[in-house]
Amino acid sequence: MVRTKNSFDTDWLFHKGDIPIRYAVKAGMTGGITDCEKLEEGDWLDIAFVDKSVDADSVPKDWVSVHLPHDWCIEGDYINDPNLGSRPASSGYLPTGIGVYVKVFDIAKADLGKKISLEFDGVMRNSTVWVNGHLMGTHTSGYTSFMYDLSDVLRYGDEGKNVVCVKVDATESEGWWYEGCGIYRHVWLTKTERLHVAHWGTYVTTPVVTESYSDVRIRTTVENAYSISAAALVTSTVIDKQTGEAVGSFSSGGLIDSVSNRTFEHTVLVVDPKLWSPDTPHLYQVLTEIRDRDGKVVDVYETTFGIRTIEFTTDRGFFLNGKPLIIKGTCNHQDFAGVGVALPDRIIAYKIELLKEMGSNTYRSAHHPATPELLDACDRLGMMVIEENRKLDSSPEGIDNLKRMLYRGRNHPSIIMWSMENEEILEGTVMGARILQTLSDVTHAIDPTRPTTAALNHGWNGGGYAEAVDIVGYNYGQREDQDVNDHVTYPNRIMIGSESASCTTTRGIYETDEIRGYVPAYGTVYPSWGCTPEKAWSDVVQNPFLTGIVVWTGFDYRGEPTPYEWPCINSHFGIMDTCGFPKDSYYYYKSVWTNEPVLHIMPHWNWEGREGELINVRIYSNCDAVELRLNDVSLGRQTMIPNSHLAWDVPYESGELTAIGYKDDVAILEKRVATADAPNQIKLMPDRTTIQRDGKDVVVIRVAVADAGGRIVPTADNEILFKIEGSGTIIGVGNGNPSSHESDKSNRRKAFNGYCLVLVQSNGAAGTINLRASSAGLATETITIETV
Ligand code: GAL
């Protein structure tokens, strides 16, 4: 057998709240409990540690069965307590606390002698892991991966059952946004022979890239965990992932001392390389095979990579594969409606797809390293990534977390720069500069192929701070033209608009509502440090040296309900809401970020009782000119102002607003917004009608309330009840309402301005999934999802 890496996500038992875990029975001992050292009866955990024949069925009642990824915070009730989290409202008014996970598992006798490890992609946060009563370790950061070698402390075959226990203490926070609680990313059980590729043991770079060939350099660290030296033959085969064909290969070998590592370096020539870019996310793979002295293959390891070049300039912006490319980015935290931070892989990919459809090409993982599956999705779908370290911290733990981010991420072609920190208070100081320099140096040593950056806000020019990174990030640099002025003063500085806009809007809301905490969607409200989307983008268009902008944020997220607090529980910064429903500003970005013709009218046209009042109508478009008509009467044609919007003040009368977009004087596009009648029916709009039958895949179903004519009712707030049958489960609901205190873990949800969302996951069984949506007074709708 060669390497296996199996999901360890299913069938955990979870207990919310603290449990005294007596892992070290005798003072002075590291841990580990033998079967004769029985502790107090009745404490299931202790019994689990000592009793070889523990039966998962004998679990006390308050343990619930969960599958990972899991976020217990999102299951809680909203509490008006401003002290929850690091800043008022930062955890979205959801309590955090302590939780304990346990999983009982078998390891076959045949696995004795192998190296067996458990890898956690991310646990929020401060987790301690015991296996069969042995303390494996504590990992504080909720954003970096960690693994433990379990080989010595496992029970093999009839030695007994194995129990892993994970205590998670999420009482303290690491950020000022919703971070969730629990084992919210995947867990993997990996088994290898004792001679194997080390953890994160390959590093693939492309030092030479031309149109006709590329040198692919592969450094492979092989670990010999035997107590005698071992001979290894390492073969690296480069495979085109699209065709599956091997395009080149290289082998070398040598002796590796006992309990040691050795790094082998190979170069493989790839002819006519297919370059990775957001438009053509072409991927290659290195297949590493390790043979022992008998020629037997003892390990096979896969590394995905891409061939591409990146260049950042002081004056002309960014070049990908030698061609200029403006960074059209969004900053994002992790969470999503219905699931908190425990995103199934499909939801991660769904979010990236939505951002891509808008024309965004860059994702800033703010302010922490991303989930590995997000990096995979960005590689695959074509989204560049600014991968960010959580803190400005050069303590041993800080460096350790930075290294985990770098080793884990450095083969991903999507990552184009490493951000060392965001808005730390030591920015602009000499002490801060020393710390930042250390982080930058560590990063350059581990990955010299990408520049370092930092997202600065507290002083760009003091203490030599900005000089400690390759690219200086300007968060909200448009304030007093700081970015433009600095470009003149520091002409050798490479700059990026690392964070911008922070414009607050609520989907489908066009008037301030301080009681319910809603911000009008016109895009005119932003904090003192922010600006309108139009200003943020125009800045870059006028100042190419800015490299691009990374808008705060792509999606609303829980916490930071600026400009309000309770009853608001989530932010308003998103271009899309927490469900991924576009707000009006989405169409602004799409109009300036894509070449697709865009024509968008706002607001809706349901203003009953306001007949004759002037309503401000706005158009986002990339046409040359737009004509607006109300009930077939022209309100005039206006020439589009590039990177801006058009506006009309229209006396309200019910009916239909029509916008006609012209290119070169030819009408190319028409959009209508009509007054909807009363709610009459439900519409279900799944993102796909066939999903994988793997217990993981998710169908994202947009739910709308429509009138009898099928027009979405933009003010509808009907509560929709979902009933599911067949091979799927409802894993969450949402509606994007920043002040809704309904639970996301439910089978019902009110619409918010016409829409809500339901997430349905395959339960692993064969067959179809039927979802029925009903609501008092509305025609019921049912859809069928196939599983394959
Ligand atoms: C930035 C900060 C973000 C978020 C944002 C809100 O300064 O980096 O985390 O707080 O402000 O506008």
PDB file of C-alpha atoms and ligand atoms in Angstrom, residues 87 176-177 333 364 367 422-423 457 475-476 499 502 527 529 552 557 560 562 573, ligand 1:
ATOM      1  CA  ARG A  87     -15.341  44.594  19.644  1.00  0.00           C
ATOM      2  CA  TRP A 176     -13.040  41.640  14.863  1.00  0.00           C
ATOM      3  CA  TRP A 177     -15.379  39.760  12.584  1.00  0.00           C
ATOM      4  CA  HIS A 333     -14.012  36.738   5.380  1.00  0.00           C
ATOM      5  CA  ARG A 364      -7.910  38.734  -0.667  1.00  0.00           C
ATOM      6  CA  HIS A 367      -7.299  38.792   7.405  1.00  0.00           C
ATOM      7  CA  ASN A 422      -3.530  44.036   8.071  1.00  0.00           C
ATOM      8  CA  GLU A 423      -3.811  47.414   9.793  1.00  0.00           C
ATOM      9  CA  ASN A 457      -3.673  51.970   7.292  1.00  0.00           C
ATOM     10  CA  ASN A 475      -5.940  50.473   2.685  1.00  0.00           C
ATOM     11  CA  TYR A 476      -8.173  53.430   1.909  1.00  0.00           C
ATOM     12  CA  GLU A 499      -8.481  47.650   0.625  1.00  0.00           C
ATOM     13  CA  SER A 502     -16.142  49.926   2.572  1.00  0.00           C
ATOM     14  CA  PRO A 527     -17.301  55.314   6.959  1.00  0.00           C
ATOM     15  CA  TRP A 529     -12.086  56.060   5.808  1.00  0.00           C
ATOM     16  CA  TRP A 552     -14.034  45.706   1.139  1.00  0.00           C
ATOM     17  CA  TYR A 557     -20.273  38.761   6.702  1.00  0.00           C
ATOM     18  CA  GLU A 560     -19.089  44.542  12.038  1.00  0.00           C
ATOM     19  CA  THR A 562     -21.253  49.324  10.703  1.00  0.00           C
ATOM     20  CA  PHE A 573     -19.998  46.212   3.230  1.00  0.00           C
TER      21      PHE A 573
HETATM   22  C1  GAL B   1     -10.729  48.114   7.577  1.00  0.00           C
HETATM   23  C2  GAL B   1     -10.344  46.762   8.165  1.00  0.00           C
HETATM   24  C3  GAL B   1     -11.409  45.740   7.916  1.00  0.00           C
HETATM   25  C4  GAL B   1     -12.765  46.284   8.235  1.00  0.00           C
HETATM   26  C5  GAL B   1     -12.989  47.526   7.433  1.00  0.00           C
HETATM   27  C6  GAL B   1     -14.354  48.138   7.619  1.00  0.00           C
HETATM   28  O1  GAL B   1     -10.005  49.144   8.118  1.00  0.00           O
HETATM   29  O2  GAL B   1      -9.156  46.320   7.602  1.00  0.00           O
HETATM   30  O3  GAL B   1     -11.164  44.603   8.696  1.00  0.00           O
HETATM   31  O4  GAL B   1     -12.835  46.547   9.595  1.00  0.00           O
HETATM   32  O5  GAL B   1     -12.027  48.472   7.808  1.00  0.00           O
HETATM   33  O6  GAL B   1     -14.461  49.327   6.888  1.00  0.00           O
END
